[in-house]
Coordinates of C-alpha atoms and ligand atoms in Angstrom, one line a residue:
M1 CA 0.0 0.0 0.0
R2 CA 1.4 3.5 -0.9
A3 CA 2.2 5.7 2.0
E4 CA -0.6 8.1 1.3
S5 CA -3.2 5.4 0.7
G6 CA -5.5 3.9 3.3
N7 CA -7.5 0.9 4.1
V8 CA -11.2 1.6 4.7
S9 CA -13.5 -1.3 5.9
E10 CA -16.9 0.5 5.8
L11 CA -18.7 3.7 4.8
F12 CA -22.2 4.1 6.0
V13 CA -24.7 6.5 7.5
S14 CA -26.3 5.7 10.8
F15 CA -27.2 7.0 14.2
Q16 CA -24.3 7.6 16.6
G17 CA -24.6 4.9 19.3
E18 CA -22.3 6.2 22.1
G19 CA -21.3 9.3 24.1
V20 CA -22.5 12.9 24.0
H21 CA -23.8 12.7 20.5
A22 CA -25.7 9.4 20.7
G23 CA -28.8 9.6 18.5
R24 CA -27.3 12.0 16.0
R25 CA -27.1 11.0 12.4
Q26 CA -23.6 10.7 11.2
L27 CA -21.5 9.4 8.3
F28 CA -19.2 6.7 9.5
V29 CA -15.8 6.1 7.9
R30 CA -14.5 2.9 9.5
L31 CA -10.8 2.2 8.9
G32 CA -9.3 -1.3 8.8
G33 CA -6.6 -2.3 11.3
C34 CA -6.0 -2.0 15.1
P35 CA -2.9 -2.7 17.3
L36 CA -5.1 -3.8 20.2
R37 CA -7.1 -7.1 20.7
C38 CA -9.7 -6.2 23.3
R39 CA -11.4 -9.3 24.5
Y40 CA -14.8 -7.7 24.0
C41 CA -14.1 -6.2 20.5
D42 CA -17.3 -5.9 18.5
E43 CA -15.6 -5.0 15.3
P44 CA -13.4 -8.1 14.7
E45 CA -13.7 -7.7 10.9
S46 CA -11.9 -4.3 11.2
L47 CA -8.9 -5.6 13.2
V48 CA -6.7 -6.0 10.1
P49 CA -6.7 -4.3 6.7
V50 CA -9.5 -5.7 4.5
P51 CA -9.4 -6.3 0.7
E52 CA -12.7 -4.6 0.1
C53 CA -14.6 -1.7 1.6
R54 CA -18.4 -2.1 2.1
I55 CA -20.3 0.9 1.2
L56 CA -23.9 1.1 2.5
G57 CA -25.8 3.8 0.5
P58 CA -29.4 4.6 -0.1
D59 CA -29.3 2.1 -3.1
G60 CA -28.0 -0.8 -1.0
I61 CA -24.6 -2.3 -0.5
R62 CA -21.7 -1.9 -2.9
R63 CA -18.1 -3.1 -2.5
R64 CA -15.0 -1.4 -3.6
P65 CA -11.4 -2.7 -3.5
N66 CA -8.8 -1.2 -1.1
P67 CA -6.7 0.8 -0.9
F68 CA -8.1 4.3 -1.2
T69 CA -6.2 7.5 -2.1
P70 CA -7.3 10.5 0.0
A71 CA -9.1 11.9 -3.1
E72 CA -10.9 8.6 -3.7
L73 CA -12.1 8.5 -0.1
G74 CA -13.1 12.2 -0.4
A75 CA -15.2 11.4 -3.5
E76 CA -17.1 8.5 -1.8
V77 CA -17.7 10.6 1.3
G78 CA -18.9 13.5 -0.7
A79 CA -21.3 11.3 -2.7
L80 CA -22.8 9.8 0.5
T81 CA -23.0 13.2 2.1
A82 CA -25.0 14.5 -0.8
M83 CA -27.3 11.5 -0.8
A84 CA -28.0 11.3 2.9
P85 CA -28.7 14.7 4.5
P86 CA -29.1 15.8 7.2
L87 CA -25.9 14.8 8.9
H88 CA -24.4 16.0 12.2
A89 CA -20.8 15.0 11.6
I90 CA -18.3 12.6 9.9
A91 CA -17.4 9.9 12.5
V92 CA -13.9 8.5 11.8
T93 CA -13.7 5.2 13.6
G94 CA -12.2 1.7 13.4
G95 CA -10.4 -0.5 14.2
E96 CA -8.0 2.2 15.4
P97 CA -8.1 5.2 13.0
L98 CA -4.8 6.6 14.3
A99 CA -3.0 3.5 13.0
Q100 CA -3.4 5.3 9.6
T101 CA -2.5 8.8 10.6
D102 CA -0.6 9.7 7.4
F103 CA -3.6 8.8 5.3
L104 CA -6.1 10.7 7.6
V105 CA -4.0 13.8 7.7
A106 CA -3.8 13.7 3.9
W107 CA -7.6 13.1 3.4
L108 CA -8.8 15.6 6.0
G109 CA -6.3 18.2 4.8
C110 CA -7.9 18.2 1.3
R111 CA -11.5 17.6 2.4
P112 CA -14.0 20.2 1.3
G113 CA -17.3 20.7 3.2
A114 CA -18.3 22.0 6.5
L115 CA -19.2 18.9 8.4
P116 CA -17.3 18.6 11.7
V117 CA -15.1 15.5 12.2
L118 CA -15.6 13.3 15.2
L119 CA -12.6 11.0 15.9
E120 CA -13.3 7.8 17.8
T121 CA -10.0 6.5 19.2
A122 CA -8.8 4.2 21.9
G123 CA -6.5 7.0 23.1
I124 CA -3.3 5.0 23.1
L125 CA -1.2 6.8 20.4
P126 CA -0.6 10.4 21.6
A127 CA 2.1 11.4 19.1
R128 CA -0.2 10.4 16.2
L129 CA -3.2 12.1 17.8
A130 CA -1.3 15.4 18.1
R131 CA -0.8 15.4 14.3
L132 CA -4.5 14.9 13.6
L133 CA -6.0 17.2 16.2
P134 CA -5.9 20.3 14.0
R135 CA -8.2 18.4 11.6
V136 CA -10.9 17.2 14.1
A137 CA -13.5 19.0 16.2
I138 CA -14.6 16.3 18.6
V139 CA -12.6 13.4 20.1
S140 CA -14.3 10.3 21.6
F141 CA -11.8 8.4 23.8
D142 CA -11.9 5.1 25.5
V143 CA -10.5 4.1 28.9
K144 CA -9.2 0.6 28.4
C145 CA -9.5 -1.3 31.7
P146 CA -7.1 -4.3 31.5
S147 CA -9.5 -6.5 33.5
N148 CA -12.0 -6.5 30.6
T149 CA -9.7 -5.9 27.6
G150 CA -7.2 -8.6 28.4
E151 CA -4.6 -6.1 27.2
R152 CA -1.9 -4.3 29.3
A153 CA -2.8 -1.1 31.0
R154 CA -2.6 2.1 29.0
W155 CA -2.9 4.8 31.7
D156 CA 0.1 6.9 30.5
E157 CA -1.0 6.8 26.9
H158 CA -4.5 7.7 27.9
E159 CA -3.3 10.6 30.0
A160 CA -1.1 12.1 27.2
C161 CA -4.0 11.8 24.7
F162 CA -6.6 13.4 27.0
R163 CA -4.3 16.3 27.9
A164 CA -3.4 16.9 24.3
A165 CA -7.0 17.1 23.1
S166 CA -8.1 19.2 26.0
A167 CA -5.2 21.6 25.6
A168 CA -6.1 22.0 21.9
G169 CA -9.6 23.0 22.9
R170 CA -11.4 20.1 21.3
E171 CA -14.7 18.8 22.5
V172 CA -13.8 15.7 24.4
Y173 CA -15.8 12.8 26.0
V174 CA -14.6 9.5 27.3
K175 CA -16.2 6.1 27.4
M176 CA -15.2 3.3 29.7
P177 CA -16.6 -0.1 28.7
V178 CA -17.6 -2.2 31.8
D179 CA -18.9 -5.7 32.5
E180 CA -19.2 -7.9 35.5
G181 CA -15.5 -8.7 35.4
T182 CA -14.3 -5.0 35.5
V183 CA -12.1 -4.4 38.5
P184 CA -13.5 -1.6 40.6
E185 CA -10.0 -0.1 41.3
E186 CA -9.5 0.3 37.6
V187 CA -12.8 2.2 37.3
E188 CA -11.7 4.5 40.1
R189 CA -8.3 5.1 38.5
G190 CA -9.8 5.8 35.2
A191 CA -12.3 8.3 36.6
K192 CA -9.6 10.1 38.5
L193 CA -7.5 10.2 35.3
V194 CA -10.2 11.6 33.1
A195 CA -11.1 14.3 35.7
A196 CA -7.5 15.4 36.0
A197 CA -6.4 15.2 32.3
A198 CA -9.6 16.2 30.5
P199 CA -11.5 18.6 32.8
G200 CA -15.1 19.1 31.7
A201 CA -15.2 15.9 29.7
P202 CA -18.1 13.6 30.7
L203 CA -17.3 10.0 31.5
F204 CA -19.6 7.4 30.1
L205 CA -19.7 3.9 31.6
T206 CA -20.6 1.8 28.6
P207 CA -22.2 -1.6 29.5
L208 CA -20.6 -4.3 27.4
T209 CA -22.9 -6.8 25.7
E210 CA -22.7 -10.5 25.3
P211 CA -21.1 -11.6 22.0
T212 CA -23.5 -11.4 19.0
T213 CA -26.5 -10.3 21.2
P214 CA -27.6 -6.9 22.6
R215 CA -27.9 -8.6 26.1
L216 CA -25.9 -6.7 28.6
A217 CA -22.9 -8.4 30.2
I218 CA -23.3 -6.4 33.4
G219 CA -26.2 -6.3 35.9
A220 CA -27.9 -3.2 37.1
G221 CA -26.5 -3.5 40.7
T222 CA -22.9 -3.7 39.4
L223 CA -23.5 -0.7 37.2
E224 CA -24.9 1.3 40.1
H225 CA -21.8 0.3 42.2
L226 CA -19.3 1.3 39.5
H227 CA -21.1 4.5 38.9
A228 CA -20.9 5.4 42.6
L229 CA -17.2 4.5 42.7
A230 CA -16.4 6.6 39.6
S231 CA -18.5 9.5 40.9
R232 CA -16.2 9.8 43.9
F233 CA -13.5 11.0 41.5
H234 CA -15.3 12.5 38.5
P235 CA -18.2 15.1 38.6
D236 CA -20.1 13.9 35.5
V237 CA -20.3 10.1 35.2
R238 CA -23.1 8.8 33.0
V239 CA -24.4 5.3 32.1
L240 CA -25.3 4.7 28.5
P241 CA -25.8 1.4 26.6
Q242 CA -24.7 1.3 23.0
L243 CA -27.7 2.6 21.1
H244 CA -26.9 1.0 17.8
K245 CA -27.0 -2.4 19.4
V246 CA -30.3 -1.7 21.0
L247 CA -31.7 -0.6 17.6
G248 CA -30.0 -3.3 15.6
I249 CA -28.3 -0.9 13.2
P250 CA -24.7 -0.7 12.1
Ligands
SF4_1 S1 -9.5 -0.8 20.2 FE1 -11.6 -1.1 19.4 S2 -11.3 -2.1 17.4 FE2 -9.4 -2.3 18.5 S3 -9.5 -4.3 19.5 FE3 -10.2 -2.8 21.0 S4 -12.5 -2.7 20.7 FE4 -11.6 -3.7 18.9

C-alpha cells in the first residue's frame, strides 16, 4: 500500500450509538486495522486491513477494492453526504483510526465541506493524535480497563491523549466499557485520570454486551456500584448502553 493510501473497511450513514452525540445521524468512515485485541471487541472484521470496503448507501450495499487514495475517499464521502442529509458529523472510527494517521492527515487536509469530524479512538497513540488534532472538532476516547480488555494497562498513553485534546480546545468525551469482570480499582483510577487530564469531559460507563447479542454483560446492581465509585473522583459520570446495538443498526 502506498504511504498516502489507506484501508477503509466500511462507509455508511447511521445514528451515533455512544457518548455525548448518541442519537445524532452521522456518516461513518471505518478504517481497517487495530494494534489492540480487546477481549470484547465488537468490530473483529476491522482488526486487520481488509481487501474490500463495504459501502452502504441509499441504493443498497456496494463493494470497492482497497486501498483508497485521499481523493478517492473524499469522492465517496462527498457522494454519500450529498445522498443522505441531514448529517451532524463525519465519524472517523475503526479499528483504530490513528493506525493510519498519514492517510487521515492527507484526506482531512484536502476535504471540502463544513461537516465537523468526530474522531473515535482508543486514546493510546498520543504522538499520532497530536498530528491529527488540527483536523478534528470532537474526540471520543476510551479508557481501556485491563480487566476487561485482556490487554496491558494504557494509563500513561490515555493521560497524554486526554491532555493533548483538552489543551487543543477540542470537544472531548470519554467512554469506559464495563462488564461484570471489570475491576473496581480500575474504574476509580480511570475516573480520576479523566477528571484530571480532561477537565469538563463527561465520562460514560458503557455496559458491554454478550457476543452477538444486545444482552448486557453487566447487571444493574454492578453498574450502580461502579457509577458510585467513579463519581467519587469525577463530577459527570453517566451510564449509556450502545444505542446502535439496541436498535440493531450498524
Ligand atoms: S481498540 Fe476497538 S477495534 Fe481495537 S480491539 Fe479494542 S475494541 Fe476492537
